[in-house]
XYZ file of C-alpha atoms in Angstrom:
552
model
C 0.050 0.043 -0.002
C 1.345 3.400 -0.880
C 1.869 5.811 2.010
C 2.170 9.476 2.089
C 3.910 12.040 4.324
C 2.580 15.585 4.554
C 5.258 18.305 5.049
C 4.884 21.818 6.197
C 5.852 24.693 4.064
C 8.307 26.260 6.502
C 10.356 29.400 5.898
C 13.642 27.495 5.553
C 13.864 24.747 2.964
C 14.193 21.167 4.151
C 16.863 19.021 2.779
C 16.556 15.397 1.691
C 18.551 13.502 4.271
C 18.364 10.002 2.720
C 21.560 8.772 1.156
C 21.081 7.063 -2.144
C 23.089 4.470 -4.135
C 23.180 4.887 -7.978
C 20.295 2.466 -8.520
C 18.310 2.890 -5.361
C 15.153 4.931 -5.031
C 15.258 6.094 -1.467
C 12.998 9.205 -1.458
C 10.608 8.221 -4.220
C 7.827 10.825 -4.634
C 6.296 13.724 -2.892
C 3.169 15.595 -3.906
C 2.765 19.244 -2.896
C -0.851 19.931 -3.572
C -0.830 23.650 -3.213
C 1.351 26.494 -2.037
C -0.178 28.245 0.997
C 2.726 29.624 3.030
C 0.398 31.217 5.488
C -1.253 27.999 6.495
C 0.589 26.581 9.546
C -1.957 23.916 10.501
C -0.873 20.299 10.937
C -2.906 17.737 9.080
C -4.084 14.939 11.272
C -6.100 12.808 8.842
C -6.255 11.936 5.138
C -9.144 14.286 4.538
C -9.038 18.032 4.341
C -11.888 19.558 6.365
C -13.803 22.430 4.965
C -11.963 24.974 7.082
C -8.512 23.837 5.869
C -9.626 23.748 2.287
C -11.037 27.203 2.638
C -7.652 28.492 3.907
C -5.883 27.093 0.841
C -8.291 28.734 -1.487
C -8.942 32.060 0.288
C -7.566 35.143 -1.427
C -5.452 37.495 0.660
C -6.723 40.943 1.671
C -4.649 43.717 3.005
C -5.448 45.812 6.081
C -5.846 48.878 4.001
C -8.382 47.231 1.707
C -10.454 46.035 4.594
C -10.443 49.445 6.211
C -11.801 50.935 3.052
C -14.734 48.587 2.855
C -17.988 50.496 3.266
C -21.200 48.866 4.640
C -24.384 49.485 2.671
C -26.618 52.133 4.022
C -29.883 50.990 5.731
C -32.895 53.279 6.190
C -33.642 53.330 9.910
C -37.277 54.166 9.237
C -37.596 50.989 7.260
C -36.218 48.992 10.157
C -38.323 50.875 12.762
C -41.486 50.444 10.941
C -40.865 47.008 9.697
C -43.011 44.106 10.684
C -42.186 40.463 10.674
C -42.702 38.975 7.209
C -45.095 36.125 6.849
C -44.750 32.893 4.997
C -47.013 32.101 1.961
C -49.145 30.030 4.416
C -49.668 33.066 6.644
C -47.490 31.894 9.575
C -44.786 34.118 10.916
C -41.224 32.851 10.823
C -37.909 34.336 12.039
C -36.323 32.846 9.005
C -37.751 35.585 6.797
C -36.667 39.170 6.471
C -38.383 41.639 8.946
C -38.846 44.293 6.270
C -42.538 44.606 5.399
C -43.527 42.893 2.203
C -40.176 40.986 1.900
C -40.269 37.277 1.821
C -36.571 36.675 1.294
C -34.713 34.631 3.944
C -33.040 36.524 6.644
C -29.285 36.062 6.873
C -28.396 38.462 9.719
C -30.260 40.617 12.192
C -33.434 39.153 10.681
C -32.963 41.011 7.442
C -32.141 39.595 4.012
C -29.006 40.762 2.174
C -30.968 43.245 0.067
C -32.062 45.102 3.240
C -28.853 45.278 5.069
C -28.124 41.716 6.017
C -24.514 40.807 6.334
C -24.278 38.603 3.433
C -24.166 41.478 0.993
C -20.488 42.481 0.207
C -19.403 45.777 1.775
C -17.314 46.824 -1.172
C -18.879 49.757 -2.902
C -20.509 48.639 -6.176
C -20.149 44.893 -5.486
C -23.501 43.016 -5.258
C -21.985 39.573 -4.559
C -22.989 37.856 -1.338
C -20.624 38.113 1.543
C -19.695 35.014 3.441
C -17.078 36.174 6.020
C -15.694 39.532 7.207
C -18.780 41.170 5.511
C -17.174 40.803 2.062
C -17.642 38.388 -0.772
C -15.144 35.716 -1.781
C -13.516 37.797 -4.498
C -12.827 40.617 -2.049
C -11.233 38.561 0.629
C -14.175 36.789 2.161
C -14.386 33.071 2.567
C -14.716 30.830 -0.411
C -18.155 29.410 0.493
C -20.558 29.005 -2.372
C -22.635 32.128 -3.105
C -25.793 30.083 -3.723
C -28.412 30.556 -0.957
C -28.138 27.986 1.904
C -25.131 26.381 0.398
C -21.930 26.210 2.525
C -19.757 24.042 0.256
C -16.437 25.574 -0.627
C -16.546 27.540 -3.846
C -13.851 26.539 -6.308
C -14.625 28.774 -9.281
C -16.844 31.736 -10.113
C -17.847 32.023 -6.478
C -19.882 28.809 -6.628
C -19.235 25.151 -5.525
C -18.914 22.323 -8.000
C -22.607 21.336 -7.632
C -23.707 24.838 -8.750
C -21.447 25.292 -11.673
C -17.997 25.431 -10.274
C -15.259 22.895 -11.085
C -13.626 20.499 -8.719
C -9.947 20.829 -7.774
C -7.383 18.696 -9.580
C -5.374 16.408 -7.348
C -2.518 13.855 -7.849
C -2.226 10.406 -6.376
C 0.308 7.567 -6.836
C -0.870 4.673 -8.854
C 1.940 2.248 -9.906
C 5.745 2.462 -9.626
C 7.719 0.392 -12.039
C 11.363 -0.071 -11.057
C 12.466 -3.048 -13.192
C 13.972 -1.058 -16.084
C 17.623 -2.155 -16.860
C 18.717 1.398 -17.557
C 17.649 5.065 -17.679
C 14.326 6.007 -19.281
C 14.684 8.731 -21.964
C 11.130 8.759 -23.394
C 7.663 7.564 -22.463
C 4.286 7.621 -24.246
C 0.798 6.429 -23.495
C -1.028 4.435 -26.208
C -4.094 6.195 -27.703
C -6.443 3.990 -25.687
C -4.537 4.530 -22.464
C -4.060 0.835 -21.799
C -0.260 0.541 -22.709
C 2.726 2.692 -21.702
C 5.848 2.565 -23.874
C 9.301 3.508 -22.453
C 12.473 4.082 -24.504
C 15.569 3.122 -22.458
C 19.213 3.869 -22.464
C 20.092 0.300 -23.556
C 18.200 0.798 -26.801
C 15.211 -1.309 -25.910
C 11.582 -0.218 -25.867
C 9.666 -1.726 -22.963
C 5.866 -1.666 -23.033
C 3.895 -1.940 -19.798
C 0.263 -2.546 -18.803
C -0.869 0.772 -17.313
C -3.267 -0.953 -14.831
C -0.793 -3.182 -12.959
C 2.624 -1.991 -14.291
C 3.602 -5.468 -15.594
C 5.935 -5.730 -18.553
C 3.920 -6.791 -21.561
C 6.293 -6.432 -24.569
C 10.019 -5.763 -25.138
C 11.072 -4.347 -28.583
C 14.803 -4.914 -29.430
C 16.660 -4.789 -32.685
C 19.142 -7.679 -33.086
C 22.723 -6.360 -32.621
C 23.962 -5.145 -35.950
C 25.681 -2.324 -37.762
C 22.669 -0.013 -36.654
C 24.458 0.141 -33.349
C 22.214 -1.640 -30.920
C 22.708 -0.543 -27.400
C 22.566 3.260 -27.995
C 19.666 5.022 -26.240
C 16.161 5.254 -27.620
C 15.623 8.996 -27.564
C 12.032 9.603 -28.747
C 8.856 7.606 -29.291
C 5.374 8.261 -30.648
C 2.269 6.083 -31.130
C 0.814 6.388 -34.616
C -2.515 8.252 -34.400
C -5.593 6.181 -34.814
C -7.544 7.340 -37.920
C -10.156 5.836 -40.160
C -7.448 5.033 -42.795
C -5.253 3.128 -40.262
C -5.257 -0.594 -41.006
C -2.654 -1.710 -38.398
C -3.066 -0.465 -34.807
C -0.570 -0.420 -31.962
C 2.201 0.932 -34.314
C 5.033 2.789 -32.461
C 7.499 5.087 -34.091
C 10.910 5.255 -32.385
C 14.107 7.314 -32.914
C 17.490 6.367 -31.638
C 20.769 8.188 -31.093
C 22.285 5.781 -33.636
C 20.329 7.749 -36.335
C 17.666 5.105 -37.018
C 13.906 5.587 -37.214
C 11.924 2.332 -36.722
C 8.258 1.393 -36.963
C 7.282 -1.293 -34.444
C 4.157 -3.317 -34.223
C 3.845 -3.809 -30.547
C 1.615 -6.806 -30.180
C 3.588 -8.876 -32.649
C 7.025 -7.550 -31.607
C 7.996 -7.019 -35.271
C 9.996 -4.172 -36.659
C 7.921 -3.128 -39.734
C 10.324 -0.605 -41.171
C 13.738 0.990 -40.368
C 15.331 4.129 -41.798
C 18.901 4.380 -40.976
C 21.372 7.404 -40.997
C 24.591 6.449 -39.427
C 25.997 9.941 -39.780
C 23.323 11.565 -37.588
C 21.970 11.223 -33.999
C 18.211 11.682 -33.598
C 16.788 13.238 -30.485
C 13.130 14.225 -31.466
C 10.203 13.156 -33.584
C 6.494 13.747 -33.981
C 3.539 12.649 -35.944
C 1.164 14.905 -37.829
C -2.360 14.812 -36.340
C -3.724 12.629 -39.163
C -0.742 10.320 -38.973
C 0.076 10.872 -42.680
C 3.487 12.382 -42.010
C 6.219 12.336 -39.351
C 9.234 14.490 -38.756
C 12.609 13.913 -37.087
C 15.352 16.181 -35.733
C 18.813 15.780 -34.148
C 22.476 16.452 -34.214
C 22.755 17.794 -37.788
C 20.353 20.700 -37.085
C 18.014 19.600 -39.933
C 14.284 18.784 -39.790
C 13.328 15.826 -42.016
C 9.745 15.092 -42.964
C 8.627 11.663 -44.188
C 5.542 10.240 -45.696
C 4.060 7.600 -43.483
C 2.641 5.420 -46.290
C 5.765 5.231 -48.406
C 8.430 6.025 -45.693
C 10.004 8.313 -48.250
C 11.676 11.624 -47.372
C 9.377 14.547 -48.278
C 11.539 17.431 -47.194
C 14.909 18.152 -45.505
C 14.778 21.562 -43.975
C 18.052 23.087 -42.613
C 18.004 26.736 -43.529
C 15.998 29.932 -43.185
C 14.681 32.619 -45.423
C 16.924 35.502 -46.196
C 17.569 37.780 -43.200
C 14.342 36.810 -41.416
C 15.619 33.532 -40.028
C 18.522 31.201 -40.484
C 17.171 27.892 -39.190
C 18.805 26.032 -36.334
C 22.538 26.428 -35.643
C 22.807 23.623 -33.060
C 21.212 20.295 -32.109
C 17.370 19.974 -32.233
C 15.790 18.280 -29.182
C 12.010 18.728 -29.660
C 9.652 18.803 -32.606
C 5.937 19.501 -32.731
C 3.488 19.576 -35.698
C 1.129 22.532 -35.289
C -2.426 21.416 -34.394
C -4.917 22.018 -37.198
C -2.162 22.975 -39.595
C -0.740 20.089 -41.632
C 2.190 22.030 -43.118
C 3.700 23.762 -40.165
C 6.318 22.494 -37.528
C 7.754 24.093 -34.451
C 11.073 22.915 -33.166
C 13.603 23.828 -30.436
C 17.060 23.108 -29.367
C 20.430 24.288 -28.063
C 20.634 27.436 -30.082
C 18.066 29.311 -27.821
C 15.570 29.678 -30.568
C 12.257 28.221 -31.699
C 12.077 27.747 -35.429
C 8.781 27.617 -37.251
C 9.013 25.505 -40.494
C 6.762 25.385 -43.564
C 6.854 22.061 -45.287
C 5.567 23.547 -48.504
C 8.482 25.953 -48.954
C 11.074 23.722 -47.339
C 12.631 26.131 -44.884
C 12.151 28.109 -41.644
C 9.763 31.049 -42.080
C 9.984 32.507 -38.493
C 12.063 32.339 -35.387
C 11.400 32.993 -31.663
C 14.381 33.770 -29.596
C 14.591 32.680 -25.918
C 13.997 29.074 -25.028
C 17.084 26.794 -24.401
C 15.567 23.435 -25.175
C 17.480 20.278 -24.125
C 14.733 17.646 -24.289
C 11.170 16.960 -25.336
C 10.086 20.332 -24.049
C 8.230 22.005 -26.866
C 4.374 21.531 -27.145
C 1.408 23.240 -28.572
C -2.323 23.304 -27.810
C -5.326 24.152 -29.947
C -5.524 27.693 -28.558
C -2.400 28.734 -30.482
C -0.068 28.658 -27.486
C 3.456 27.238 -27.469
C 4.680 25.682 -24.258
C 8.529 25.553 -23.749
C 10.715 24.121 -20.993
C 14.287 25.448 -20.838
C 17.401 23.952 -19.314
C 18.341 26.941 -17.178
C 17.827 28.037 -13.520
C 15.599 31.140 -14.190
C 12.176 31.314 -15.832
C 12.440 27.776 -17.228
C 8.698 27.344 -18.089
C 7.204 29.769 -20.565
C 4.082 30.153 -22.776
C 4.263 31.897 -26.204
C 1.745 33.103 -28.710
C 2.198 31.257 -31.966
C 0.789 34.042 -34.114
C 2.812 36.966 -32.836
C 5.808 35.102 -31.418
C 5.560 37.028 -28.211
C 5.902 35.580 -24.718
C 2.485 35.474 -23.093
C 3.532 34.405 -19.583
C 6.231 32.687 -17.476
C 4.862 29.953 -15.237
C 6.296 30.481 -11.729
C 8.602 27.605 -10.678
C 9.125 28.023 -7.026
C 11.683 25.985 -5.108
C 10.201 22.897 -3.493
C 10.271 22.108 0.254
C 12.417 18.997 -0.467
C 15.350 20.607 -2.348
C 16.619 24.166 -2.647
C 18.245 23.809 -6.057
C 16.573 25.264 -9.180
C 15.096 22.930 -11.771
C 16.658 22.624 -15.189
C 13.810 21.313 -17.408
C 14.170 18.496 -19.866
C 10.504 17.952 -20.589
C 7.225 20.014 -20.715
C 3.813 19.036 -22.047
C 0.162 20.296 -22.288
C -2.481 17.792 -21.327
C -4.036 16.202 -24.418
C -7.854 16.292 -23.816
C -9.743 19.188 -25.258
C -12.860 18.652 -23.064
C -11.724 19.286 -19.486
C -9.322 21.687 -17.742
C -5.979 21.982 -19.482
C -3.050 21.073 -17.394
C 0.762 21.674 -17.788
C 3.415 19.342 -16.607
C 7.164 19.804 -16.658
C 10.192 18.206 -15.033
C 13.993 18.128 -15.001
C 17.169 17.808 -12.980
C 18.836 19.893 -10.228
C 15.886 19.728 -7.835
C 14.978 16.418 -9.517
C 11.297 17.053 -9.682
C 8.241 17.503 -11.863
C 5.374 19.922 -11.335
C 1.753 20.000 -12.570
C -0.166 23.237 -13.090
C -3.750 24.091 -13.996
C -3.516 26.271 -17.082
C -7.172 27.202 -16.796
C -6.753 28.477 -13.263
C -4.093 31.026 -14.032
C -1.387 28.300 -13.940
C -2.091 27.476 -10.418
C 0.150 24.681 -8.981
C -1.679 21.369 -8.761
C 1.124 19.252 -7.309
C 4.852 18.492 -7.176
C 6.414 15.134 -7.740
C 9.553 15.661 -5.685
C 12.145 13.770 -3.581
C 13.556 11.833 -6.597
C 17.192 10.671 -6.410
C 17.966 11.567 -9.981
C 16.607 13.893 -12.782
C 13.321 13.687 -14.729
C 13.879 13.124 -18.361
C 10.399 12.432 -19.611
C 6.722 12.731 -18.763
C 3.366 12.342 -20.670
C -0.313 12.689 -20.137
C -2.796 9.943 -21.091
C -5.300 10.988 -23.798
C -8.040 11.106 -21.216
C -5.988 13.251 -18.860
C -6.655 10.979 -15.910
C -3.147 9.702 -15.673
C 0.401 10.902 -16.248
C 3.800 9.247 -16.143
C 7.103 10.531 -14.815
C 10.474 8.829 -15.476
C 14.168 9.499 -15.897
C 17.652 8.723 -14.691
C 16.685 6.569 -11.696
C 15.431 3.766 -14.091
C 11.950 3.978 -12.482
C 8.585 4.766 -14.111
C 5.903 6.347 -11.924
C 2.235 6.331 -13.131
C 0.278 9.029 -11.365
C -3.522 9.399 -11.175
C -5.090 12.730 -11.875
C -8.585 13.150 -10.265
C -11.139 15.730 -9.269
C -11.309 16.501 -5.627
C -14.313 18.254 -4.270
C -13.225 20.556 -1.287
C -15.225 19.914 1.908
C -16.195 16.400 0.937
C -14.674 13.331 2.612
C -12.358 11.282 0.563
C -12.831 7.680 -0.304
C -9.875 5.361 0.344
C -8.113 4.538 -2.918
C -7.329 0.845 -3.630
C -3.531 0.606 -4.190
C -1.377 -1.499 -6.498
C 1.929 -2.778 -5.202
C 5.128 -1.394 -6.739
C 6.779 -3.558 -9.386
C 10.428 -4.147 -8.204
C 13.457 -5.747 -9.616
C 16.522 -7.307 -8.078
C 18.637 -4.123 -8.757
C 16.538 -2.023 -6.461
C 16.398 -3.613 -2.990
C 14.696 -0.631 -1.267
C 10.918 -0.558 -1.139
C 9.645 2.187 -3.418
C 7.209 4.297 -1.418
C 5.321 7.280 -2.648
C 5.006 10.241 -0.271
C 2.621 13.083 -0.354
C 4.095 16.359 0.881
C 1.954 19.315 1.749
C 2.789 22.711 3.290
C 0.700 21.688 6.290
C 3.413 19.862 8.237
C 6.506 21.002 10.115
C 10.162 21.139 8.933
C 10.895 18.293 11.290
C 8.815 16.053 8.919
C 11.165 16.933 6.115
C 14.224 15.841 8.087
C 12.458 12.622 9.189
C 9.997 11.779 6.318
C 9.598 8.187 7.444
C 8.236 9.147 10.899
C 5.048 7.152 11.574
C 3.487 10.252 13.111
C 3.184 11.867 9.778
C 2.036 8.939 7.638
C -1.415 8.617 6.144
C -3.152 6.640 3.463
C -3.549 8.181 0.088
C -7.146 8.960 -0.729
C -9.006 10.017 -3.902
C -12.100 12.071 -4.223
C-alpha cells in the first residue's frame, strides 16, 4: 500500500537526508498539492476539512483594503416600521426578512442581504454575497458557495462544484515500475490509455500494462551495424484514424540515427530508416498520421511520408535575413495542431524555429528558449509551451501568431530541495474537453510539477524527492493519468482526479510497486503538503506523519 507524508511549508527549505546508491530509490515521490505559505496547521487525517480547504483557496486581503470597505446604508425608518414577514401560508417565521413585504430569507439581524443583512458584500459597487468578514469571496471573504443556503467551498466563479464550479485537480500515486535495466529517456501512453511505452538507455523499448505495471512487450533490434545498445531517444504512437489498418504501431528514434516502426503486439519491426552519420533526439506525428518528422544532431528537420516512408523534405535553413534555421542540435519537434504543413522545433541554439513544409525552410524564429529535451508543445489555442534547461524562468508560454511571450509559469523551489530545476520535458495535457494542465520536469531539484492552465497556472502538485533527474513525462489521452520517469530507471504512473473541497475522501485501492533485483529498497510514494513542520522533512519516514492516500 502506498503511503504518504505531509510536510509543512516552513520558511527554511528542508533537505533530503536520505543517502542514495546509484540504482536505489530512497525518497521516491512527494506531492505538494498547493502552495499556501500562511497555512501553519498540521494535518491529522487523510481528509481536508472544509476549514483547511477554505484556507488554501482564500485570497489574501490587506489591512488597507479592509479598512476601505463600506457597509451598505440601511434606512432606519424602514427598520423601525418593519413588521415580521409572513410565509405564504400566513405563519410568521424568524427565517424571513423583517422588512414589510419582503419574503426573502433573513441572513443576519433578521434582514435579507438586500435590506442590510451581512451577506451582501461591503465593497462599494459589489453585489456579490458576503460569506465572511462582511465581504464576498472575490474581495477577501471566505470561499463558501454564493448560492443560498449552500456552505460548500466555492472553487470557481464563487460557486461550488454542484452549482457550476469545477472540482480541484489532485494527484495520487498509482503504480511504480522499477524493473527497467537502464535510464528511461522517453515515455508515451497508447491512444487507448491501456499501454505505456518507455524508450530506455540500452536501446530497448519496454511496453507496460498501465493498470498493474507489468511488462507486456520488449522491442529490441538484433545487434547489428545499426548500433544496438545506444539510447532510444524519442517515441510516438501512430495516431488512430479511419485510414489506419494496423493498430498499436510505435515510431521510435535512436541516437544511432535510425527511425523504426514497431508493431507492438507482434514484436515485429515493420520498417527501419537508418542514417549512421546523424543522431536523432526528437520526432512527432502529424495529427492525421500521414507524415512524421525527425530532428537531431545535424540541425535539420526531415519530414517523411508515413505510407511510403520516403523523405518529403529536409529543412536546414532559413529565409533571407528573417531566420537562419537552427545552428545547433534539435531536441524537440511539434506539428502545429490543425495545420498540416507547419512544424515548431527547439534546441540548443536558444531559438524556436517555425517551418513550412511547402516551402522547405524556416519562415519564422522566436528567440529565448534553451531546449534540451522533449520540451516544446502546442495546444489548440495557438499557444506554445517551452521548457528550458536553465535556472531562471524555465517554463514559458508563447503566442504562436505573434511570437511574443504570453507568460512565465512560476517555478518556486520545492520544500524538498533548494536547487533550481533545469527542465528536460514539458507538455500540455491532451484532452480538449476538461481543464487543461501543464506538466514539466527536470534535473537539479529532480522534480516534476503540474499546473492548472485554466486556473491562471495554479500549482496542482509537485512530484519531488527523486534521487535523479526527470527526463520524460506524458499525459494519457483522457488526462486521468500521467507518467514521470528519468535517470533513476523507475517509471511512476500518477492518477489525476477531481477532488471536491469539503467532501470526505474515499480510500483509494492501491497497487503494489513492481520491483526488480537491482533495487532492494521498497519504493514508497510520499505526499508532501505545506501543512506539516520542517521536522517532517528531516524525518520523512516518521510514523507520526504517515497517512493513506485517498482520492475524491
